[in-house]
């Protein structure tokens, strides 16, 4: 590994920002050189402004970094963004315009026609869209996004099935963890002894992002995958780890063994390239009756492997399964870092 890229984190004090810090602190290719957050935190150093909410201690290397405004210039070569959606659009565009590569975890640019919505194992060809951003942003500037934390596990599980058998339709019913709402998130009195059958904007994100991710890059734009996607989302009383009960209708005949083998054997470019954050297996299939479970399976592959279980034929559509992923790692910070590792490997950074 020749050198480390100096990175800034926008939204560094939040749930996802803290994951970025945790995952980047010993990373062989990146070092955190700048942190930014809201005006509540600006002017303090990271150790003062941030209440560390992950296990273990706040890494000593970031304690003394001053919290800055999320605006260029920042002392870094690229930025990871975990800003709230409503401010991300203007802020991320200003960094790209100032020549910074922006690796975003926010929803602001995900569906823009010239922005890759990237899962390195699934649609690395979509990085061809970056050519179109060259006329828009100066110097090295561009924007790459990762999907919503529930979309990513659905799209990753569907990818091998779509490639092998064609997915015509899918129905996903999610059970989403509390950390997905940021901090402080959902009020304890609303979620104790309860399930909330509504998460603002989530169903639309799953339904639209999935067809873009599984779409085909035709050398100028993405042709959306021609599949029906229906999602219903629920907030449940779990700390970390989103689950979804999924049903799929396939275009071509496949046996249950074909489907299992297609999921189990799935490997892709990040595994071939040996990217630092790439898990050995992006998808693990569990055969026990009672798996996956958030508490037991969210940390598979250091939080980067999704776990599929309860795989069976379905009497309404063709097959059904339950999928689980760590929402702040594979669903957020880990996804963005894997995107950046791929960008380096393919010469975009
Ligand atoms: N949590 C997840 O599982 C997850 C998964 C995928 C995507 N996302 C997305 O990631 C983003 C961050 O989510 P989160 O869960 O980390 O939220 P969070 O815990 O609420 O953190 C928000 C961060 O943004 C900063 N911020 C808030 N308002 C700001 C402003 N006006 N100007 C500058 N900075 C501001 C906060 O700084 P202060 O501490 O100073 O307030 C904090 O660092 C959101 O877009 C979310 O949709 C989250």
XYZ file of C-alpha atoms and ligand atoms in Angstrom:
397
model
C 0.000 0.000 0.000
C 1.756 3.158 -1.157
C 0.225 5.989 0.850
C -2.771 6.999 2.931
C -5.431 9.374 1.595
C -6.339 12.175 3.995
C -10.114 12.167 4.457
C -12.711 14.487 5.937
C -15.930 13.250 7.520
C -19.053 15.428 7.231
C -21.518 14.664 10.031
C -18.668 13.091 11.998
C -20.397 13.226 15.399
C -23.544 11.269 14.354
C -24.334 7.550 14.428
C -22.870 6.985 10.977
C -20.066 9.519 11.488
C -18.869 7.611 14.543
C -18.855 4.372 12.520
C -16.732 6.116 9.910
C -14.258 7.108 12.619
C -14.216 3.599 14.085
C -13.723 1.883 10.703
C -11.167 4.380 9.416
C -8.910 4.649 12.432
C -6.794 1.612 11.535
C -7.520 1.634 7.809
C -4.481 0.967 5.589
C -5.521 3.459 2.886
C -7.156 6.351 4.756
C -6.424 8.651 7.666
C -8.955 11.065 9.148
C -7.593 14.592 8.845
C -10.765 16.709 9.163
C -14.152 16.421 10.852
C -17.252 18.575 10.350
C -20.632 18.780 12.053
C -23.368 21.309 12.892
C -22.859 24.704 14.503
C -23.729 23.028 17.833
C -20.368 21.256 17.619
C -18.197 23.656 15.617
C -15.371 25.318 17.514
C -14.977 22.381 19.926
C -12.599 19.524 19.387
C -14.031 16.102 18.524
C -13.462 14.738 22.023
C -15.515 17.567 23.567
C -18.291 17.735 20.971
C -18.994 14.045 20.489
C -20.539 11.643 22.992
C -19.093 8.322 21.851
C -21.944 5.820 21.463
C -20.116 2.799 20.042
C -18.447 0.065 22.055
C -14.832 0.698 23.025
C -13.181 4.074 23.503
C -13.249 7.020 21.159
C -10.039 6.609 19.103
C -7.328 8.855 20.542
C -6.263 9.981 17.057
C -9.460 11.999 16.494
C -9.986 13.505 19.974
C -8.031 16.669 19.285
C -9.340 17.311 15.755
C -11.277 20.606 15.642
C -14.881 20.343 14.443
C -15.322 22.551 11.418
C -18.231 23.762 9.317
C -19.104 21.318 6.506
C -17.893 23.653 3.777
C -14.813 23.666 1.552
C -11.934 24.101 1.955
C -11.234 21.271 4.404
C -7.797 19.841 5.036
C -8.338 16.556 3.181
C -8.221 14.933 -0.274
C -11.759 13.493 -0.276
C -14.821 13.581 1.949
C -17.107 10.934 3.354
C -20.525 12.449 3.975
C -23.065 11.362 6.572
C -25.017 14.604 6.682
C -28.800 14.716 7.101
C -30.503 14.511 3.687
C -31.927 18.025 3.852
C -28.538 19.743 4.001
C -26.511 17.161 2.093
C -27.461 18.282 -1.408
C -26.095 21.793 -1.280
C -23.112 20.855 0.879
C -21.977 17.825 -1.128
C -22.344 19.733 -4.415
C -20.183 22.524 -3.005
C -17.413 20.043 -2.161
C -17.573 18.406 -5.604
C -17.505 21.856 -7.224
C -14.425 22.679 -5.164
C -12.663 19.585 -6.561
C -13.211 17.060 -3.745
C -14.390 13.519 -4.461
C -17.525 13.074 -2.306
C -18.335 9.542 -1.117
C -21.815 10.038 0.240
C -24.028 8.020 2.443
C -26.887 10.526 2.321
C -29.937 10.229 0.116
C -29.590 13.619 -1.604
C -27.936 12.521 -4.885
C -28.729 8.804 -4.991
C -31.290 9.006 -7.775
C -29.562 11.680 -9.876
C -29.040 10.337 -13.399
C -25.301 11.054 -13.468
C -24.511 9.751 -9.953
C -23.513 6.116 -9.334
C -25.588 4.438 -6.612
C -22.908 1.934 -5.922
C -22.633 -1.506 -4.344
C -19.185 -2.671 -5.472
C -20.243 -6.324 -5.675
C -23.326 -5.507 -7.741
C -22.927 -2.604 -10.153
C -19.299 -1.453 -10.406
C -19.976 -0.825 -14.116
C -22.153 2.147 -13.050
C -18.935 4.033 -12.252
C -18.988 4.801 -15.979
C -21.421 7.588 -15.017
C -18.486 9.518 -13.527
C -17.397 10.471 -17.054
C -20.542 12.618 -17.286
C -19.730 14.416 -14.023
C -16.384 15.655 -15.387
C -18.010 18.584 -17.175
C -19.994 19.523 -14.072
C -17.383 19.631 -11.322
C -13.887 21.035 -11.288
C -10.599 19.143 -10.958
C -10.962 15.835 -9.136
C -14.524 16.550 -7.936
C -17.340 13.989 -8.264
C -20.106 12.383 -6.200
C -20.635 8.665 -5.593
C -23.383 7.418 -3.261
C -24.249 4.232 -1.426
C -27.819 2.986 -1.039
C -30.264 3.356 1.818
C -29.505 0.946 4.677
C -32.414 -1.387 3.843
C -32.093 -1.129 0.069
C -28.506 -2.327 0.197
C -29.285 -5.729 1.710
C -32.242 -6.255 -0.608
C -30.284 -5.318 -3.738
C -27.271 -7.378 -2.694
C -29.433 -10.467 -2.078
C -31.338 -9.993 -5.328
C -28.232 -9.377 -7.457
C -27.153 -13.020 -7.987
C -30.775 -14.106 -8.457
C -31.390 -11.366 -11.005
C -28.224 -12.250 -12.912
C -29.012 -15.979 -12.994
C -32.804 -16.160 -13.252
C -34.152 -12.600 -13.700
C -36.185 -11.065 -10.881
C -39.620 -9.990 -12.138
C -41.059 -8.851 -8.828
C -40.115 -8.610 -5.188
C -41.915 -7.767 -1.969
C -39.885 -6.725 1.090
C -41.220 -6.208 4.592
C -38.534 -4.636 6.760
C -37.873 -4.705 10.504
C -35.451 -1.853 11.048
C -33.183 -1.140 13.995
C -33.211 1.989 16.141
C -29.718 3.154 15.164
C -31.076 3.632 11.653
C -32.873 6.726 12.912
C -29.663 8.421 14.114
C -29.235 9.803 17.626
C -31.389 10.323 19.702
C -33.731 8.878 17.077
C -37.066 7.413 18.122
C -38.369 8.365 21.581
C -38.089 5.426 24.007
C -41.758 5.710 25.005
C -42.754 5.319 21.358
C -40.761 2.151 20.723
C -40.763 0.228 24.041
C -43.413 -2.498 23.858
C -44.131 -1.400 20.315
C -43.535 -1.619 16.556
C -43.873 1.487 14.385
C -45.267 0.730 10.911
C -43.920 3.903 9.288
C -40.450 5.273 8.537
C -40.569 8.502 6.582
C -39.446 8.117 2.959
C -38.107 4.596 3.464
C -40.538 2.608 1.335
C -40.060 4.944 -1.630
C -36.266 4.728 -1.296
C -36.278 0.921 -1.375
C -38.668 0.825 -4.317
C -36.769 3.329 -6.479
C -33.145 2.675 -5.504
C -33.374 -1.094 -6.085
C -34.265 -0.765 -9.776
C -31.443 1.744 -10.305
C -28.831 -0.440 -8.575
C -29.863 -3.549 -10.522
C -30.217 -1.544 -13.732
C -27.974 -1.761 -16.782
C -25.375 0.898 -17.647
C -25.627 1.389 -21.416
C -22.468 3.533 -21.697
C -24.291 6.788 -21.073
C -27.094 6.176 -18.580
C -28.700 3.577 -16.335
C -31.658 1.653 -17.727
C -33.735 0.786 -14.666
C -34.203 -2.935 -14.004
C -37.686 -3.893 -15.241
C -38.934 -5.343 -11.961
C -41.786 -4.499 -9.595
C -40.557 -3.679 -6.079
C -42.944 -3.304 -3.159
C -41.721 -2.386 0.338
C -43.315 -1.955 3.752
C -41.097 -0.675 6.550
C -41.274 -1.050 10.310
C -39.152 0.310 13.162
C -38.518 -2.356 15.811
C -36.926 -2.355 19.235
C -33.484 -3.593 18.141
C -30.277 -1.559 18.536
C -28.413 -2.488 15.320
C -29.222 -4.745 12.372
C -31.978 -4.321 9.790
C -33.976 -7.358 8.686
C -36.368 -7.880 5.790
C -38.749 -10.682 4.911
C -38.492 -10.935 1.124
C -40.494 -12.699 -1.576
C -39.345 -12.957 -5.188
C -40.869 -13.904 -8.514
C -38.319 -15.131 -11.043
C -38.453 -14.835 -14.830
C -36.792 -18.206 -15.437
C -37.335 -21.542 -13.683
C -34.985 -22.302 -10.802
C -35.038 -24.984 -8.135
C -34.641 -24.169 -4.454
C -31.115 -25.620 -4.651
C -30.336 -23.369 -7.633
C -31.446 -20.320 -5.654
C -29.491 -21.335 -2.538
C -26.336 -22.055 -4.535
C -26.612 -18.803 -6.447
C -26.744 -16.818 -3.182
C -24.114 -18.897 -1.400
C -21.520 -18.846 -4.179
C -21.872 -15.148 -5.000
C -18.494 -13.389 -5.225
C -17.577 -10.312 -7.203
C -14.933 -7.728 -8.026
C -14.200 -6.564 -4.426
C -13.400 -10.155 -3.468
C -11.224 -10.631 -6.578
C -9.375 -7.398 -5.873
C -9.019 -8.239 -2.178
C -10.342 -4.829 -1.094
C -9.671 -4.186 2.584
C -13.350 -3.981 3.663
C -14.647 -6.641 1.282
C -15.905 -9.686 3.174
C -14.779 -13.089 1.937
C -18.433 -13.856 1.245
C -20.853 -10.949 0.643
C -23.812 -13.271 1.353
C -23.939 -16.074 3.910
C -26.854 -18.504 3.744
C -27.910 -20.044 7.061
C -29.917 -23.259 7.055
C -31.021 -23.247 10.719
C -34.756 -22.648 11.243
C -34.252 -19.615 13.489
C -31.585 -17.547 11.704
C -30.735 -14.807 10.883
C -31.195 -12.809 14.079
C -29.897 -9.239 14.547
C -28.126 -9.947 17.835
C -26.367 -13.053 16.521
C -25.686 -12.310 12.873
C -25.255 -8.558 12.320
C -21.472 -8.711 12.789
C -20.905 -11.423 10.162
C -17.892 -10.509 8.016
C -17.122 -7.560 10.343
C -20.604 -6.208 9.575
C -20.061 -6.355 5.792
C -21.639 -9.763 5.101
C -25.404 -9.987 4.795
C -27.077 -13.115 6.133
C -29.908 -14.894 4.341
C -32.041 -17.528 6.050
C -35.517 -19.051 6.017
C -35.040 -19.679 2.299
C -37.981 -21.610 0.916
C -40.429 -21.827 -1.934
C -43.413 -19.531 -1.677
C -47.018 -20.324 -2.543
C -47.762 -16.823 -3.857
C -44.509 -15.744 -5.527
C -41.668 -18.218 -6.268
C -39.278 -18.028 -3.303
C -38.998 -16.295 0.058
C -36.211 -15.591 2.522
C -35.214 -13.356 5.412
C -32.168 -11.111 5.003
C -30.208 -9.269 7.688
C -27.497 -6.629 7.498
C -25.641 -4.323 9.877
C -27.273 -0.994 9.095
C -24.480 1.359 10.126
C -21.700 -0.815 8.615
C -22.833 -2.563 5.371
C -25.804 -0.183 5.338
C -23.821 3.045 5.774
C -20.183 3.766 6.751
C -18.738 0.391 5.704
C -20.547 0.649 2.366
C -19.095 4.099 1.677
C -15.585 2.989 2.650
C -15.811 -0.059 0.353
C -16.920 2.316 -2.413
C -13.830 4.448 -1.813
C -11.568 1.384 -1.829
C -13.009 0.371 -5.201
C -12.544 3.909 -6.536
C -8.855 3.705 -5.608
C -8.444 0.226 -7.100
C -10.015 1.339 -10.390
C -7.979 4.534 -10.603
C -10.756 7.059 -9.909
C -9.051 8.553 -6.839
N -28.096 5.500 10.838
C -28.108 4.692 9.784
O -28.196 3.454 9.918
C -27.998 5.255 8.396
C -27.864 4.342 7.353
C -27.752 4.817 6.053
C -27.790 6.164 5.814
N -27.943 7.047 6.835
C -27.925 8.486 6.510
O -26.734 9.048 7.039
C -26.965 10.406 7.426
C -26.586 10.583 8.885
O -27.358 9.695 9.675
P -27.056 9.481 11.225
O -27.880 8.324 11.607
O -25.602 9.456 11.466
O -27.685 10.835 11.853
P -27.309 11.578 13.257
O -26.882 10.600 14.273
O -28.487 12.434 13.535
O -26.044 12.516 12.885
C -26.171 13.647 12.061
C -24.819 14.313 11.868
O -24.986 15.442 11.008
C -24.611 16.634 11.717
N -25.548 17.709 11.379
C -26.863 17.789 11.700
N -27.388 18.952 11.231
C -26.371 19.601 10.619
C -26.260 20.871 9.980
N -27.318 21.688 9.833
N -25.045 21.236 9.475
C -23.969 20.424 9.592
N -24.012 19.223 10.208
C -25.195 18.821 10.716
C -24.683 16.266 13.184
O -23.814 17.143 13.913
P -24.096 17.569 15.458
O -23.635 16.431 16.315
O -23.248 18.781 15.606
O -25.555 17.833 15.576
C -24.189 14.825 13.147
O -22.789 14.813 13.017
C -28.431 10.695 7.112
O -28.512 11.258 5.832
C -29.048 9.300 7.111
O -30.210 9.238 6.331
C -28.027 6.631 8.133
